Short mmCIF file of C-alpha atoms and ligand atoms in Angstrom, two decimals:
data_model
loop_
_atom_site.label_atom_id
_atom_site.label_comp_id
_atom_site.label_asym_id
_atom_site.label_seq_id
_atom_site.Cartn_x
_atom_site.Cartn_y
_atom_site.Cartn_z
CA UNK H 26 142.91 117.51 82.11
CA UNK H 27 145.54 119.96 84.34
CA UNK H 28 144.71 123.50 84.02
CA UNK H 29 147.91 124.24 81.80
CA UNK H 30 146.65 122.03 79.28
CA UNK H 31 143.71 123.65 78.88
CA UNK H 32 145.80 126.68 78.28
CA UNK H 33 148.13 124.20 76.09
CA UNK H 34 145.12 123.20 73.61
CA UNK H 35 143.73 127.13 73.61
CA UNK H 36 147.23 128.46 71.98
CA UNK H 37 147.59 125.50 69.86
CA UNK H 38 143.98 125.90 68.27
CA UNK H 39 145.26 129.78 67.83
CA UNK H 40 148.25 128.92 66.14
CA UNK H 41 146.88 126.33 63.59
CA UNK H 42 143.76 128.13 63.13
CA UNK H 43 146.57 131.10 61.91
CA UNK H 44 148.98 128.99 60.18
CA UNK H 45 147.24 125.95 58.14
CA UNK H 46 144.01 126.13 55.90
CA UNK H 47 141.51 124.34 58.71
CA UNK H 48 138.62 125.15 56.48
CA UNK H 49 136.51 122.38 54.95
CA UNK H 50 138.04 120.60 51.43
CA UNK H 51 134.98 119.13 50.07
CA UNK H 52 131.79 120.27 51.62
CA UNK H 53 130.71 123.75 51.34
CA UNK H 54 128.02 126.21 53.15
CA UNK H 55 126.27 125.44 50.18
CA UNK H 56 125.79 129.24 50.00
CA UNK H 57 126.48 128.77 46.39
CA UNK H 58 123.06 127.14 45.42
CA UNK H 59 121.38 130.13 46.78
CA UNK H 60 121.01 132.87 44.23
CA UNK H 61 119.94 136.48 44.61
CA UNK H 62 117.92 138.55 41.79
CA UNK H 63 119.90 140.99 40.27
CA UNK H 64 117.97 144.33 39.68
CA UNK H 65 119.29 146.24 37.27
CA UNK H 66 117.17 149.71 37.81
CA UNK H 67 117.70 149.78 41.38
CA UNK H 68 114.95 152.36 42.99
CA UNK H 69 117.42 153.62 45.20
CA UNK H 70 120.46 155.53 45.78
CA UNK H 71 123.54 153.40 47.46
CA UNK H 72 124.14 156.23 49.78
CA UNK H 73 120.71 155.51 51.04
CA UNK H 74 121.50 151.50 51.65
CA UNK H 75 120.80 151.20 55.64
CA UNK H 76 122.41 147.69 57.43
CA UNK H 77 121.11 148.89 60.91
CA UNK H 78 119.63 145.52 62.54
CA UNK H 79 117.53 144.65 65.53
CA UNK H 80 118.56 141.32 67.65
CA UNK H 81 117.59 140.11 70.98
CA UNK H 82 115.27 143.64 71.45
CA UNK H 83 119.36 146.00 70.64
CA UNK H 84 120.17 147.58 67.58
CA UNK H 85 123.43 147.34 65.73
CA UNK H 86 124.77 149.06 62.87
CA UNK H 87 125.13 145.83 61.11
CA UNK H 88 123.92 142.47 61.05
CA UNK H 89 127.18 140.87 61.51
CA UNK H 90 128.74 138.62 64.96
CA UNK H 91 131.75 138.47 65.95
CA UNK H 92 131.66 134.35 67.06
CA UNK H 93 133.38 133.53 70.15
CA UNK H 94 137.18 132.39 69.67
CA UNK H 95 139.16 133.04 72.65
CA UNK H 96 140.38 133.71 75.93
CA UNK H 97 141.73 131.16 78.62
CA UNK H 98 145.61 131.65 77.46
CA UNK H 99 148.24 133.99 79.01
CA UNK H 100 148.51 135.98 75.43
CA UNK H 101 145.08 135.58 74.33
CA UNK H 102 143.79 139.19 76.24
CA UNK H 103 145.31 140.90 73.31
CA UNK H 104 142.90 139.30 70.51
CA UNK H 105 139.95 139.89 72.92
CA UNK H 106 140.91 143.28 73.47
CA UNK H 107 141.00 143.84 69.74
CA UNK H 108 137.85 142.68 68.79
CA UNK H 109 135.88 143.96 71.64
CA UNK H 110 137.48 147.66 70.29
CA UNK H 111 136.44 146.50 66.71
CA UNK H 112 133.20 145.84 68.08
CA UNK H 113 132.76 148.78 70.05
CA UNK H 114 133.57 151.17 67.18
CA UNK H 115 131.37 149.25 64.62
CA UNK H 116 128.38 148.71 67.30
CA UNK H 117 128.06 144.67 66.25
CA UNK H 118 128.30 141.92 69.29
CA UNK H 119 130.47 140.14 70.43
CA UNK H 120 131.37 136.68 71.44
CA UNK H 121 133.91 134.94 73.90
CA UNK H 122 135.75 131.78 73.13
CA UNK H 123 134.84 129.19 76.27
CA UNK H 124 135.20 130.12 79.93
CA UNK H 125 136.03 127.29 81.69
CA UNK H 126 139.77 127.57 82.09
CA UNK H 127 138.88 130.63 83.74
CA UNK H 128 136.62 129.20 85.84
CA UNK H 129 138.98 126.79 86.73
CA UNK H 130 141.44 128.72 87.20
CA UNK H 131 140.82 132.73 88.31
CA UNK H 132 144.53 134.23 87.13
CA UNK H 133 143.13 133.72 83.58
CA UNK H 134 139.59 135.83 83.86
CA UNK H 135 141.61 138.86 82.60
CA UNK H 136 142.01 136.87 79.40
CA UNK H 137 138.14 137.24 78.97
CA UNK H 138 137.57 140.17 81.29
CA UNK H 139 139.78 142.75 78.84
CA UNK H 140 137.02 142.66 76.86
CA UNK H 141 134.66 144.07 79.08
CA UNK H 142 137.05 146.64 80.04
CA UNK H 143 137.50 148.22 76.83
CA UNK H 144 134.47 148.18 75.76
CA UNK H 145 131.82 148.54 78.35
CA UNK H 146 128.86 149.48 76.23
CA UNK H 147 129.54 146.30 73.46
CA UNK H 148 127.02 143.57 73.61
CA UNK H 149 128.74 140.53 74.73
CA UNK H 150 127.66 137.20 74.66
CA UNK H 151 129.68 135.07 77.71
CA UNK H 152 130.62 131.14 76.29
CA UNK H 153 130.48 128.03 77.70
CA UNK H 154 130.40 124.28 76.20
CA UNK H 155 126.94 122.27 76.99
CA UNK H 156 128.71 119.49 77.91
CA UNK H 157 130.48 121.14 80.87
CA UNK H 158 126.85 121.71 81.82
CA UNK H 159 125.85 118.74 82.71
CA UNK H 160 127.25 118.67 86.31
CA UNK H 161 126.02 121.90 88.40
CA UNK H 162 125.34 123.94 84.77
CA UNK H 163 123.05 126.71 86.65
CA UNK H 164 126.29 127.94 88.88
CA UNK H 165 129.32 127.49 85.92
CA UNK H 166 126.58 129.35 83.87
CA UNK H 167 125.61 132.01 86.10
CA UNK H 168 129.58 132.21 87.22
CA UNK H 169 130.59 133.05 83.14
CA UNK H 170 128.11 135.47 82.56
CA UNK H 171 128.58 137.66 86.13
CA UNK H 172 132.75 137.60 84.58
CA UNK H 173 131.88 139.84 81.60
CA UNK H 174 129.16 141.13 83.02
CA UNK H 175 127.39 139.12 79.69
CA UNK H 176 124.46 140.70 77.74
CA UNK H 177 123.85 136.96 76.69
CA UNK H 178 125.44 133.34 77.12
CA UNK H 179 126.40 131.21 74.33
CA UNK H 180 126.14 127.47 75.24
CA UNK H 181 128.17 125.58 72.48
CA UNK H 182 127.39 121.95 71.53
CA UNK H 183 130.49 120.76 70.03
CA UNK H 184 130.32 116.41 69.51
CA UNK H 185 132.17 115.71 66.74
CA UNK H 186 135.13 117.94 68.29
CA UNK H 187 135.00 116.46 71.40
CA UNK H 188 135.53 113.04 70.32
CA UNK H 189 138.54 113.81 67.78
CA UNK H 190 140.28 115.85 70.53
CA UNK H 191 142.76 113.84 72.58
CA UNK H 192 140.75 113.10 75.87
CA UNK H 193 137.75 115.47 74.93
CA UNK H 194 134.38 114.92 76.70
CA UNK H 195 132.17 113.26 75.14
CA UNK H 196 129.62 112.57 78.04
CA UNK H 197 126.44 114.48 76.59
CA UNK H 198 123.77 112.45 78.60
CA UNK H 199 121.95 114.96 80.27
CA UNK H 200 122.83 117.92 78.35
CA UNK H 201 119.66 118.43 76.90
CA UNK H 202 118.00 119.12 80.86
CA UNK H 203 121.80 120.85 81.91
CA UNK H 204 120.63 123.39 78.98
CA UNK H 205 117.34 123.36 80.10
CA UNK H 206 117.69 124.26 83.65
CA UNK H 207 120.45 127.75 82.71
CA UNK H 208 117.76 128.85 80.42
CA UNK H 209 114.85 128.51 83.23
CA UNK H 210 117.61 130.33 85.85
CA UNK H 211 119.65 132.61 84.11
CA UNK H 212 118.78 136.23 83.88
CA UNK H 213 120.22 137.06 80.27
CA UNK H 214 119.17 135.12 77.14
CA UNK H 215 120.80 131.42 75.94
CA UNK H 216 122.16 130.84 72.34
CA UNK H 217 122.84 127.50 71.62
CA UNK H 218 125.53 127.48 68.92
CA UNK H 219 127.43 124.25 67.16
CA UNK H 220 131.16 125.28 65.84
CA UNK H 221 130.81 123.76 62.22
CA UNK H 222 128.95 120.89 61.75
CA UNK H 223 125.55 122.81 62.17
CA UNK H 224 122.31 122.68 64.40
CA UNK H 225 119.38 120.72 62.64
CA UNK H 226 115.88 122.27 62.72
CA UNK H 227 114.52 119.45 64.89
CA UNK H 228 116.87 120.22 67.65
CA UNK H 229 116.63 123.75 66.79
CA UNK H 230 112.74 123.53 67.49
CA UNK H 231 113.39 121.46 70.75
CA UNK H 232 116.04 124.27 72.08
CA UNK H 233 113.11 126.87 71.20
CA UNK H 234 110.27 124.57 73.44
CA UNK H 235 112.73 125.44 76.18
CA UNK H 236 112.84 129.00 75.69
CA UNK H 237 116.50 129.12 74.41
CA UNK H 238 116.45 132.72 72.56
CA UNK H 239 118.72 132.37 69.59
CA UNK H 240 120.01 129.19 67.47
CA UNK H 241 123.62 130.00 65.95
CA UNK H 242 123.71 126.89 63.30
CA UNK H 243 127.11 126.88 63.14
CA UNK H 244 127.31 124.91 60.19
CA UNK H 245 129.66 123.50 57.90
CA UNK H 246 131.31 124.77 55.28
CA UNK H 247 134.04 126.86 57.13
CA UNK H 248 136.35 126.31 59.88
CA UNK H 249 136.79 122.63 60.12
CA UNK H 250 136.70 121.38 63.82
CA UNK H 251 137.43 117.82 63.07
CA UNK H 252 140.49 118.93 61.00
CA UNK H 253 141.92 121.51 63.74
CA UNK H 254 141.96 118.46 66.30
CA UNK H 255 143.27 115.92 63.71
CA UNK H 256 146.30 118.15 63.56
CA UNK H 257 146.72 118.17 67.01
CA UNK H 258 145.97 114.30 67.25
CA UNK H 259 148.68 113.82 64.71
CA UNK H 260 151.25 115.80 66.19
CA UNK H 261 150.66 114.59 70.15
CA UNK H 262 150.61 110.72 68.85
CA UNK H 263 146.86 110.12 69.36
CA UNK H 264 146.64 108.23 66.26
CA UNK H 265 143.04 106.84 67.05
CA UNK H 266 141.77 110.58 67.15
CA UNK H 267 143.87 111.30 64.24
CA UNK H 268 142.40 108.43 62.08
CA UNK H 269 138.40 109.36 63.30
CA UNK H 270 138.99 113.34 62.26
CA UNK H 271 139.91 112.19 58.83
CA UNK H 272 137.18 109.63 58.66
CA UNK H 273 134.85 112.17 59.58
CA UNK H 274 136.09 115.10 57.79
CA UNK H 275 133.65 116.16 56.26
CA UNK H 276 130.33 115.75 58.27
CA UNK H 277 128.37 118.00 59.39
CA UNK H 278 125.01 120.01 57.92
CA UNK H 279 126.04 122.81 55.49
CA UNK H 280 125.24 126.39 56.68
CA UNK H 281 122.80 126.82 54.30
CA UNK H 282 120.75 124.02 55.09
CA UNK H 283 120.99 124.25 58.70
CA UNK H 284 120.34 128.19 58.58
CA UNK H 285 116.76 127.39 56.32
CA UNK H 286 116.19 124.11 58.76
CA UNK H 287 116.28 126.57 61.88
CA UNK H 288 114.49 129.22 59.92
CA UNK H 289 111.66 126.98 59.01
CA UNK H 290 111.13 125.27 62.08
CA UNK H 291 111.12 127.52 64.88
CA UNK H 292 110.06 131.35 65.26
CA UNK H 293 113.54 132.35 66.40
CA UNK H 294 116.03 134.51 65.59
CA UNK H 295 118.94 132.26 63.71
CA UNK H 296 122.71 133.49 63.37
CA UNK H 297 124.03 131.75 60.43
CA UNK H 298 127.65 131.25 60.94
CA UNK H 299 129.99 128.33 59.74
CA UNK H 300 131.98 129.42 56.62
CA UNK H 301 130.80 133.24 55.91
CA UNK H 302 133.23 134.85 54.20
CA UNK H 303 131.75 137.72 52.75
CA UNK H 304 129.30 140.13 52.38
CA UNK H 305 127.51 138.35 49.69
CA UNK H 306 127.25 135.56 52.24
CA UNK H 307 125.89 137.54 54.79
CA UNK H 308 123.88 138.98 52.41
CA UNK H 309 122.27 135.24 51.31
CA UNK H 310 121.89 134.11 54.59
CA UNK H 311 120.13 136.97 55.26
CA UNK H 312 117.33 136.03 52.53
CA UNK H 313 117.02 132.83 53.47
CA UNK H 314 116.17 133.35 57.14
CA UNK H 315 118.94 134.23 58.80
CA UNK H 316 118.88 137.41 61.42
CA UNK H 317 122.98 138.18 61.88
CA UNK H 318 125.61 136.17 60.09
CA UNK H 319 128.55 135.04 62.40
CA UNK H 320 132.06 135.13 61.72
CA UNK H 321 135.42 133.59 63.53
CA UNK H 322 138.30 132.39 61.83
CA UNK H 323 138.60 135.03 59.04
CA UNK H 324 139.20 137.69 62.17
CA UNK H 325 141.52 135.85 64.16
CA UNK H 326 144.54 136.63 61.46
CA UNK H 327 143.41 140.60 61.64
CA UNK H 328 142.94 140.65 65.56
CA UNK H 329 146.46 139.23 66.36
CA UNK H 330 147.64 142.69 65.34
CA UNK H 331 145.23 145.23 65.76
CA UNK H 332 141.87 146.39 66.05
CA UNK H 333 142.16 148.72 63.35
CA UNK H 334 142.91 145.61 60.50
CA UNK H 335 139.65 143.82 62.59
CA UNK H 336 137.18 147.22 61.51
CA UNK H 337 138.56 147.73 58.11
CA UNK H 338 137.78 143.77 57.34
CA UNK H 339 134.35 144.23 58.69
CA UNK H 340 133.89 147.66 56.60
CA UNK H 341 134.91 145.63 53.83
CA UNK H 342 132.11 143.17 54.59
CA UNK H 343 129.70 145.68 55.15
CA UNK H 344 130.45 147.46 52.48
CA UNK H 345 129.81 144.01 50.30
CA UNK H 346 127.07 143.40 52.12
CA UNK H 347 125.16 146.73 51.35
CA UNK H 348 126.17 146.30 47.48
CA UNK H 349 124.20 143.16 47.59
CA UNK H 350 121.64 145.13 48.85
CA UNK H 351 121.83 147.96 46.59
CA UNK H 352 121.29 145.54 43.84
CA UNK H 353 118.36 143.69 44.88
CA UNK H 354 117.05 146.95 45.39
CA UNK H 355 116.87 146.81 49.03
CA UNK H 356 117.44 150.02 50.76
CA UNK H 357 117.08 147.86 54.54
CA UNK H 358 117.72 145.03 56.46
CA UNK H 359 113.76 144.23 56.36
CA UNK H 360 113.34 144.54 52.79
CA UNK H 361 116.67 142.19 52.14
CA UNK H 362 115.17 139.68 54.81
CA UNK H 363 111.60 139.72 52.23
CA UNK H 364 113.30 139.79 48.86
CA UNK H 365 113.24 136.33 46.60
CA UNK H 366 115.30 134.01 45.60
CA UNK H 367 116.29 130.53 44.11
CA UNK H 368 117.68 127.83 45.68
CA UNK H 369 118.80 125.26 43.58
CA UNK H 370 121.45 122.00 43.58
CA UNK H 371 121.97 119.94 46.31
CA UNK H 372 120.29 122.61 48.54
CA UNK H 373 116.80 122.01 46.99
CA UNK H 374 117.46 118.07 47.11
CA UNK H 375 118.39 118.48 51.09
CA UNK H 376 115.16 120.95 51.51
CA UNK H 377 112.75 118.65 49.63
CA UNK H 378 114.13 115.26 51.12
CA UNK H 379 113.79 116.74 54.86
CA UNK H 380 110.10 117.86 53.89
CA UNK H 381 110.73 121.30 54.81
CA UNK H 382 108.25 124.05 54.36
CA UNK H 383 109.87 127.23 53.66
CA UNK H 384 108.05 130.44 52.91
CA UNK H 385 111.06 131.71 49.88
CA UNK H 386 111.42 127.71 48.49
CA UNK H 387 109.24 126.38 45.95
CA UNK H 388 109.51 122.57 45.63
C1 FMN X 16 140.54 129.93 67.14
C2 FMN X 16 139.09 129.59 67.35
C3 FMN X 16 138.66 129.25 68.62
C4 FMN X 16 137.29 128.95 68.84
N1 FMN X 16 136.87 128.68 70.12
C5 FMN X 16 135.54 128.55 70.34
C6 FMN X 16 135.04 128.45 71.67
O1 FMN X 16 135.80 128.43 72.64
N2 FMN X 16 133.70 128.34 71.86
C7 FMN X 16 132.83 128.33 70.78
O2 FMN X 16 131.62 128.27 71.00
N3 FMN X 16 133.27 128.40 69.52
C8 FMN X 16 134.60 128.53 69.28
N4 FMN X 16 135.05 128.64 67.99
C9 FMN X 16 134.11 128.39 66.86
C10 FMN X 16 133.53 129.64 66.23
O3 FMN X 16 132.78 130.36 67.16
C11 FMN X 16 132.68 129.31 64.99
O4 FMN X 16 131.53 128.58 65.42
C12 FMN X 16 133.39 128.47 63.96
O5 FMN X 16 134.76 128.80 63.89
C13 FMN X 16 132.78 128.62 62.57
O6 FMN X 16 132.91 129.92 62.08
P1 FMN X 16 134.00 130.32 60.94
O7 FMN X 16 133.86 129.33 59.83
O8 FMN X 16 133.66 131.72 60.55
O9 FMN X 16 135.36 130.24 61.60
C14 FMN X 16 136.39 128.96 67.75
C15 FMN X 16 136.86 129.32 66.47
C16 FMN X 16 138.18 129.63 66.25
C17 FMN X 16 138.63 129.99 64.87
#
């Protein structure tokens, strides 16, 4: 694929990402089955509620993630620069979309760079898909971080998207050792993220044998990759990849699940993204094992015009996030991360099935 089209398929995820509902129809995060205690003599005064968070040995006021989007378009510097402001203000990190039009092509580094440049103290995690790893990963690796000047590299694994996008890669043999080898080399720390169909806590505990740092489930539930590319596949004439996305529109491991698989399986920290939509959510994940909560798609809409609309939408969230807290009488991020809860539904039937020992889940 030409360089232009890169650019091409960048703007038109943008603009149907902003302009259709690309969010999952059926299948959920399953956040619902997971219900917090309500307390109704709180010990504590809401003034006192703290979200200050520790992740990858930094503290941030909140544990929330801005998930890589974007970059790699003329146009696209002025979403990055927005959220890396929004970011900067709020002290939360901060994600890229993927690199590699930049790498092929240096006139669009700025696109990614801006970020950097507003924000020089924001913690901000470089992107790059696996697959593009497989082939000389150490260098493209090494070559995205040193662009940002990266506090951490995201490595997204992204299958199901790659096969309903018109000519996508889908040559992942190898990608397990490609991943392997930028973790051994590279000087910052690897999160392996999926983009909505979610991270399983097998793989997640084989990513963690290889000293990956941080699994970002990216689960389903939320923005639908298999939709976004159906839409394109439908309006370029690829009616193959049109007729797979629908097939498989609704795969993928629900957030919930796949934030308790990675939880349960491995000692690492897990970013629960995939379909978080509010404070409650972040709150939820939280209890069942998640350290931040990740969010894309609800941000884009808010950092196309400023970064002022990006802070007051996370406020919002945080200030959801620290009612939750207030009643479950939790005055911390620790105390949240300890308090009980139930799952229930199809989320108890996916945790007993898959035999999965979790310290909060009774079977
Ligand atoms: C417009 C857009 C572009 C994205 N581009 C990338 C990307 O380049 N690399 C990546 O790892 N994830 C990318 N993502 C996926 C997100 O990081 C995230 O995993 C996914 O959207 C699920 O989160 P959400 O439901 O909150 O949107 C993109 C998401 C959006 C909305």
């Amino acid at each position: 694929m030409s360089e232009s089209n890169i650019e091409v398929r960048k703007l038109d995820h943008i603009r149907i990402c902003l302009d259709k509902d690309v969010e999952f129809k059926q299948k959920t995060t399953w956040l619902e089955f997971v219900e917090l205690i309500h307390s109704a003599a709180p010990e504590l005064n809401y003034s006192d509620v703290d979200t200050l968070t520790e992740f990858l040995g930094k503290r941030f006021s909140a544990p929330i993630l801005i998930e890589g989007m974007t970059g790699g378009a003329k146009g696209t510097e002025v979403i990055n620069r927005n959220l890396a402001m929004a970011a900067s203000e709020l002290n939360i990190p901060m994600g890229l979309g993927s690199q590699r039009a930049a790498v092929e092509n240096p006139g669009l580094v700025e696109s990614f760079r801006v970020a950097r440049d507003v924000a020089p103290d924001v913690f901000l995690i470089a992107n790059i898909g696996g697959v593009q790893l497989v082939e000389d990963g150490v260098k493209l690796a090494e070559e995205v971080v040193r662009m940002v000047d990266a506090n951490a590299l995201a490595i997204h694994l992204n299958p199901l998207h790659e096969i309903v996008q018109p000519h996508g890669t889908t040559s992942f043999k190898g990608i397990f050792d490609a991943i392997r080898k930028v973790v051994e080399k590279l000087p910052v720390p690897v999160i392996v993220k999926e983009v909505g169909c979610g991270i399983s806590g097998d793989l997640s505990r084989k990513l963690e044998d290889i000293g990956v740092a941080a699994i970002d489930v990216g689960g389903a539930g939320g923005t639908n990759w298999a939709l976004i590319e159906r839409i394109r596949a439908s309006e370029k004439g690829f009616l193959e990849n049109a007729t797979i996305g629908k097939t498989f529109l609704e795969w993928g491991i629900p957030t919930a699940a796949a934030t308790i698989e990675a939880y349960a399986l491995t000692k690492l920290p897990v970013i629960s993204s995939g379909g978080i939509r509010n404070g409650l959510d972040i709150a939820k994940v939280l209890t069942i094992g998640a350290s931040m909560a990740g969010i894309a798609r609800p941000l884009l809409q808010h950092a196309v015009v400023s970064s002022d609309r990006v802070v007051a939408t996370l406020k919002r969230l945080i200030s959801e996030l620290k009612t939750a807290m207030f009643l479950t009488g939790c005055q911390n991020i620790d105390s949240l991360k300890r308090v009980e809860v139930v799952v229930m539904g199809r989320l108890l039937e996916w945790v007993k099935q898959r035999g999965i020992q979790h310290p909060k889940i009774r079977l």
